[in-house]
Amino acid sequence: MNPVQAAHTIELVRRARRLRRSPGIRSLVRETRLSAEQFLYPLFVCPGKGVRREVPSMPGVYQLSVDEAVREVEAARADGVPGVLLFGLPEHKDEMGSGAYDAEAPVQAAIRSIKRASPDTVVVTDVCLCEYTSHGHCGVLVDRDVANDATVEQLVRTAVSHANAGADIVAPSDMMDGRVGAIRKALDERGFEGIAIMSYAAKYCSAFYGPFREAADSAPAFGDRRTHQMDPANADEALREVEQDIEEGADIVMVKPAMPYLDVIRRVKDTFGYPTAAYQVSGEYSMMKAAAARGWLDEPRAMMESLTAISRAGADIIITYYAREAARALK
Ligand code: PBG
């Protein structure tokens, strides 16, 4: 008898393949279900009108003037994406990054316009100074190093200005010590006790932010961010960072980047049970785009697999440049 046609040739009670036989069965037993409702979509808002400038290292990502940002938000909502994370490109930069809290700057104007056009859109704002300082560092420099407490003061002004413009959630991404508590206190004192804080709690000093710095024009003019962002080798420390931010009043905690730090996402979720966000950063996006452009990766599959992995690791919220594409794929 032909062994291939034999009913079975080995005694085997457990056969994992029984549950992989058809799309219907596979879907019935699927453990992780991605949903567009989990996605936040980062946008780069720049001065001007009618501006839609593609970022060379991030195909499909644009610097958008406020009017174009509103159109992009409406398109994202139509795709099923619930919210956006705003970054700004200011008209002028200075040593102190004071453009970050200018009520007329692109981010503040975009918050107002988006909320007017689409009140249900969740508007989250990135709170950092690197896009606003002439030297590209995330804060105020003293002796060529970022001074923690002086920077926190600038971040507080920025967060308050975003809340004044109508942001729902402010997201400090600077990694200064004590900034969550200082922002919480300042918001509460001004009647913004309902505005949530999503803290970039475990933010690593990562090579994967490279393309973002082109998108946001925020590369440091000298040096790097190693004195404030986390060492990639550390995970216990991430738990301490997250714990401190929660104690200071963070409502949502974030791990960033996502795919190289899936273990950290899992530990943060298991340890604290807090709403946990993960940021699939620019470099994660760009490397898939670049490989796909060369025919080396099947992009739709790589996109969904990477997002599924981030969700499986424990992220409730995924910040991704693929938000619109992935939301459409999930329809
Ligand atoms: C601001 C900030 C950065 C990112 C988000 N907020 C850059 C950095 O820390 O240098 C990176 C996002 C991305 O790479 O997509 N500090």
Coordinates of C-alpha atoms and ligand atoms in Angstrom, one line a residue:
M1 CA 0.0 0.0 0.0
N2 CA 1.2 3.6 -0.8
P3 CA 2.1 5.1 2.5
V4 CA 0.9 8.5 1.4
Q5 CA -2.7 7.1 1.0
A6 CA -2.6 5.2 4.3
A7 CA -5.3 6.3 6.8
H8 CA -2.5 7.0 9.2
T9 CA 0.9 5.6 9.7
I10 CA 1.6 6.8 13.2
E11 CA -0.5 6.7 16.3
L12 CA -1.1 10.4 17.2
V13 CA -3.9 11.6 19.5
R14 CA -2.9 15.3 19.3
R15 CA -2.7 16.7 15.8
A16 CA -2.3 20.5 15.8
R17 CA -3.0 20.6 12.1
R18 CA -6.7 19.8 12.7
L19 CA -7.3 23.4 13.8
R20 CA -5.4 24.8 10.8
R21 CA -7.3 23.1 8.1
S22 CA -9.5 25.9 6.8
P23 CA -9.8 29.7 7.1
G24 CA -13.0 29.2 9.2
I25 CA -11.4 26.9 11.7
R26 CA -8.3 29.0 11.9
S27 CA -10.3 32.1 12.6
L28 CA -12.5 30.3 15.2
V29 CA -9.4 29.6 17.3
R30 CA -7.5 32.8 16.7
E31 CA -6.2 34.2 20.0
T32 CA -5.3 37.7 19.0
R33 CA -7.7 39.9 17.1
L34 CA -6.5 43.2 15.8
S35 CA -8.9 46.0 15.4
A36 CA -8.7 49.4 13.9
E37 CA -10.1 50.7 17.2
Q38 CA -6.6 50.1 18.7
F39 CA -4.7 52.4 16.3
L40 CA -3.4 55.9 16.7
Y41 CA -2.1 57.6 13.6
P42 CA 0.9 59.9 13.9
L43 CA 0.7 63.2 11.8
F44 CA 3.4 65.8 11.2
V45 CA 1.8 69.3 11.0
C46 CA 3.8 72.1 9.3
P47 CA 3.2 75.8 8.5
G48 CA 1.4 76.9 5.3
K49 CA -1.6 76.0 3.4
G50 CA -2.2 73.2 0.9
V51 CA 1.2 71.6 1.9
R52 CA 1.5 67.9 1.5
R53 CA 5.2 67.0 1.4
E54 CA 6.2 63.3 1.4
V55 CA 9.0 62.4 3.8
P56 CA 11.7 60.8 1.7
S57 CA 12.6 58.1 4.2
M58 CA 9.0 57.3 5.0
P59 CA 7.0 56.6 1.8
G60 CA 3.3 57.3 2.4
V61 CA 4.0 59.7 5.3
Y62 CA 3.6 63.4 4.8
Q63 CA 4.3 66.7 6.4
L64 CA 0.9 68.4 6.3
S65 CA -0.3 71.9 6.7
V66 CA -3.3 72.3 9.1
D67 CA -5.9 72.2 6.3
E68 CA -4.3 69.0 4.8
A69 CA -4.1 67.5 8.3
V70 CA -7.8 68.0 8.8
R71 CA -8.4 66.2 5.4
E72 CA -6.1 63.4 6.5
V73 CA -7.9 63.0 9.8
E74 CA -11.3 62.8 8.0
A75 CA -9.9 60.1 5.6
A76 CA -8.4 58.2 8.6
R77 CA -11.7 58.3 10.4
A78 CA -13.4 57.0 7.3
D79 CA -10.9 54.1 7.3
G80 CA -11.9 53.4 11.0
V81 CA -9.0 54.9 12.8
P82 CA -10.2 56.6 16.0
G83 CA -7.4 59.1 16.8
V84 CA -4.2 60.8 15.9
L85 CA -0.9 61.7 17.5
L86 CA 0.3 65.2 16.5
F87 CA 3.8 66.3 16.0
G88 CA 4.7 69.9 14.9
L89 CA 7.2 71.6 12.6
P90 CA 7.5 75.2 13.8
E91 CA 8.1 78.3 11.7
H92 CA 11.1 79.2 14.0
K93 CA 13.3 77.4 16.4
D94 CA 15.2 78.8 19.3
E95 CA 17.5 77.6 22.2
M96 CA 14.6 77.1 24.6
G97 CA 12.1 75.5 22.2
S98 CA 9.6 78.2 23.0
G99 CA 7.6 77.5 19.8
A100 CA 6.3 74.4 21.5
Y101 CA 3.9 76.4 23.5
D102 CA 3.0 79.1 21.0
A103 CA -0.8 79.1 20.8
E104 CA -0.7 79.9 17.0
A105 CA 1.9 77.1 16.1
P106 CA 0.9 74.4 13.7
V107 CA 0.0 71.7 16.4
Q108 CA -2.2 74.1 18.4
A109 CA -3.9 75.3 15.2
A110 CA -4.4 71.7 14.1
I111 CA -5.9 70.6 17.4
R112 CA -8.5 73.4 17.1
S113 CA -9.3 72.7 13.4
I114 CA -9.5 68.9 13.9
K115 CA -11.7 69.2 16.9
R116 CA -14.0 71.6 15.0
A117 CA -14.2 69.4 11.9
S118 CA -14.3 66.1 13.7
P119 CA -15.1 66.4 17.4
D120 CA -15.1 62.7 18.1
T121 CA -11.6 62.2 16.9
V122 CA -9.2 61.4 19.8
V123 CA -6.5 64.0 19.6
V124 CA -3.3 63.1 21.3
T125 CA -0.3 65.5 21.2
D126 CA 3.4 64.7 21.5
V127 CA 5.0 66.8 24.2
C128 CA 8.7 67.3 23.6
L129 CA 11.0 70.1 22.6
C130 CA 13.3 68.4 20.0
E131 CA 11.2 69.7 17.1
Y132 CA 11.4 73.2 18.5
T133 CA 15.0 73.7 19.7
S134 CA 17.6 75.1 17.3
H135 CA 20.0 72.4 18.5
G136 CA 17.5 69.5 18.1
H137 CA 17.8 68.3 21.7
C138 CA 14.7 67.4 23.7
G139 CA 15.2 70.1 26.2
V140 CA 17.1 73.1 27.6
L141 CA 20.9 72.8 27.4
V142 CA 23.3 73.6 30.2
D143 CA 26.9 72.7 29.4
R144 CA 25.8 70.8 26.3
D145 CA 23.6 68.4 28.4
V146 CA 19.8 68.5 28.7
A147 CA 18.9 70.1 32.0
N148 CA 16.2 68.1 33.6
D149 CA 14.2 70.6 35.7
A150 CA 14.4 73.6 33.4
T151 CA 13.2 71.3 30.6
V152 CA 10.3 70.1 32.7
E153 CA 9.1 73.7 33.1
Q154 CA 9.1 74.1 29.3
L155 CA 7.2 70.7 28.9
V156 CA 4.6 71.8 31.4
R157 CA 4.0 75.0 29.4
T158 CA 3.7 72.9 26.2
A159 CA 1.2 70.4 27.7
V160 CA -0.9 73.2 29.1
S161 CA -1.0 75.0 25.7
H162 CA -2.1 71.7 24.0
A163 CA -4.9 71.3 26.6
N164 CA -5.9 74.9 26.1
A165 CA -6.2 74.2 22.3
G166 CA -8.5 71.3 23.0
A167 CA -6.3 68.1 23.1
D168 CA -7.8 65.1 24.7
I169 CA -4.6 63.4 25.8
V170 CA -1.0 64.8 26.1
A171 CA 1.9 62.5 25.6
P172 CA 5.3 63.6 27.0
S173 CA 8.0 61.8 25.0
D174 CA 11.1 63.6 26.4
M175 CA 12.1 61.2 29.2
M176 CA 12.9 63.9 31.8
D177 CA 12.4 62.7 35.4
G178 CA 9.3 64.1 37.1
R179 CA 7.6 65.5 34.0
V180 CA 4.4 63.4 34.4
G181 CA 3.8 64.7 37.9
A182 CA 4.6 68.3 37.0
I183 CA 2.3 68.1 34.0
R184 CA -0.5 66.5 36.0
K185 CA -0.3 69.2 38.7
A186 CA -0.3 72.0 36.2
L187 CA -3.2 70.6 34.2
D188 CA -5.2 70.1 37.4
E189 CA -4.5 73.6 38.6
R190 CA -6.0 75.0 35.4
G191 CA -9.2 72.9 35.4
F192 CA -7.9 70.3 33.0
E193 CA -8.3 67.4 35.4
G194 CA -10.1 65.5 32.7
I195 CA -7.2 65.6 30.2
A196 CA -5.3 62.3 30.3
I197 CA -1.6 61.7 30.1
M198 CA -0.1 59.0 27.9
S199 CA 3.5 58.9 29.0
Y200 CA 6.2 57.6 26.9
A201 CA 7.3 55.7 30.0
A202 CA 9.8 53.1 28.6
K203 CA 11.3 55.0 25.7
Y204 CA 14.6 53.5 24.5
C205 CA 17.5 55.3 22.9
S206 CA 16.9 53.6 19.6
A207 CA 18.4 53.7 16.1
F208 CA 14.9 53.1 14.8
Y209 CA 13.9 56.8 15.3
G210 CA 16.2 57.8 12.3
P211 CA 13.5 58.4 9.7
F212 CA 11.3 60.3 12.2
R213 CA 14.0 62.9 12.7
E214 CA 13.8 63.6 9.0
A215 CA 10.0 63.8 9.2
A216 CA 10.1 66.1 12.2
D217 CA 13.4 67.9 11.5
S218 CA 14.5 67.0 15.0
A219 CA 17.9 65.4 14.7
P220 CA 20.3 66.6 17.5
A221 CA 23.0 68.9 16.1
F222 CA 25.6 67.1 18.2
G223 CA 25.7 64.2 20.6
D224 CA 22.7 61.9 21.2
R225 CA 19.9 61.2 23.6
R226 CA 21.6 58.6 25.8
T227 CA 21.6 60.6 29.0
H228 CA 17.8 60.6 29.1
Q229 CA 16.4 57.8 26.9
M230 CA 16.8 54.2 28.1
D231 CA 19.6 51.8 27.4
P232 CA 18.3 49.0 25.1
A233 CA 19.7 46.4 27.3
N234 CA 17.5 47.2 30.3
A235 CA 14.0 45.7 31.0
D236 CA 13.8 45.8 34.9
E237 CA 14.5 49.5 34.6
A238 CA 11.5 49.8 32.2
L239 CA 9.3 48.6 35.0
R240 CA 10.7 51.2 37.4
E241 CA 10.1 53.9 34.8
V242 CA 6.5 52.8 34.2
E243 CA 5.9 52.5 38.0
Q244 CA 7.1 56.0 38.6
D245 CA 5.0 57.5 35.8
I246 CA 1.9 55.7 37.1
E247 CA 2.6 57.0 40.6
E248 CA 2.9 60.5 39.1
G249 CA -0.4 60.2 37.4
A250 CA 0.1 58.6 33.9
D251 CA -3.2 57.2 32.6
I252 CA -1.7 55.3 29.7
V253 CA 1.9 54.0 29.6
M254 CA 3.9 53.5 26.5
V255 CA 6.7 51.2 25.4
K256 CA 8.7 52.5 22.4
P257 CA 9.9 51.2 19.9
A258 CA 7.6 48.2 19.7
M259 CA 8.9 45.2 17.8
P260 CA 12.4 45.2 19.3
Y261 CA 10.9 45.5 22.8
L262 CA 8.0 43.0 22.7
D263 CA 9.3 41.4 26.0
V264 CA 9.0 44.8 27.7
I265 CA 5.5 45.3 26.5
R266 CA 4.5 41.9 27.9
R267 CA 6.2 42.6 31.3
V268 CA 4.6 46.1 31.6
K269 CA 1.2 44.8 30.8
D270 CA 1.5 41.8 33.2
T271 CA 3.0 43.8 36.0
F272 CA 0.7 46.8 36.0
G273 CA -2.4 45.9 34.1
Y274 CA -2.6 49.5 32.9
P275 CA -3.7 50.7 29.5
T276 CA -0.5 50.0 27.5
A277 CA 0.5 51.6 24.3
A278 CA 3.3 50.6 21.9
Y279 CA 4.8 52.8 19.3
Q280 CA 5.7 51.1 16.0
V281 CA 8.3 53.7 15.2
S282 CA 9.5 55.3 12.0
G283 CA 12.4 52.8 11.5
E284 CA 10.1 49.8 11.9
Y285 CA 7.8 51.3 9.3
S286 CA 10.6 52.4 6.9
M287 CA 12.4 49.1 6.9
M288 CA 9.3 47.2 5.9
K289 CA 8.6 49.9 3.2
A290 CA 12.1 49.6 1.9
A291 CA 12.2 45.8 1.8
A292 CA 8.8 45.8 0.1
A293 CA 9.9 48.3 -2.5
R294 CA 12.7 45.8 -3.5
G295 CA 10.3 42.9 -3.6
W296 CA 12.0 41.4 -0.5
L297 CA 8.9 41.4 1.7
D298 CA 5.2 40.9 1.1
E299 CA 4.2 44.3 2.7
P300 CA 0.5 43.7 3.5
R301 CA 1.5 40.4 5.3
A302 CA 4.5 41.9 7.1
M303 CA 2.4 44.9 8.2
M304 CA -0.3 42.7 9.7
E305 CA 2.1 40.2 11.2
S306 CA 4.1 43.0 12.9
L307 CA 0.9 44.6 14.3
T308 CA -0.5 41.3 15.5
A309 CA 2.8 40.6 17.3
I310 CA 2.6 43.9 19.1
S311 CA -1.0 43.2 20.1
R312 CA -0.1 39.7 21.2
A313 CA 2.7 41.0 23.4
G314 CA 0.0 42.9 25.3
A315 CA -0.4 46.3 23.7
D316 CA -3.9 47.7 24.0
I317 CA -3.1 50.7 21.8
I318 CA -0.7 50.7 18.8
I319 CA 0.7 53.9 17.4
T320 CA 1.6 53.2 13.8
Y321 CA 2.2 54.9 10.5
Y322 CA 0.3 51.9 9.0
A323 CA -2.9 52.9 10.8
R324 CA -4.9 53.8 7.7
E325 CA -3.6 50.9 5.6
A326 CA -4.1 48.3 8.4
A327 CA -7.5 49.6 9.2
R328 CA -8.6 49.2 5.6
A329 CA -7.1 45.7 5.5
L330 CA -9.1 44.8 8.5
K331 CA -12.4 45.9 7.0
Ligands
PBG1 C1 10.3 63.2 20.3 C2 9.9 61.9 19.6 C3 10.7 61.0 18.8 C4 9.8 60.1 18.4 C5 8.6 60.3 19.0 N1 8.7 61.5 19.7 C6 12.1 61.1 18.4 C7 13.2 61.0 19.3 O1 13.1 60.7 20.5 O2 14.3 61.3 18.8 C8 10.1 59.0 17.4 C9 9.0 58.4 16.7 C10 9.4 57.6 15.5 O3 10.6 57.2 15.3 O4 8.5 57.2 14.7 N2 11.3 63.1 21.2

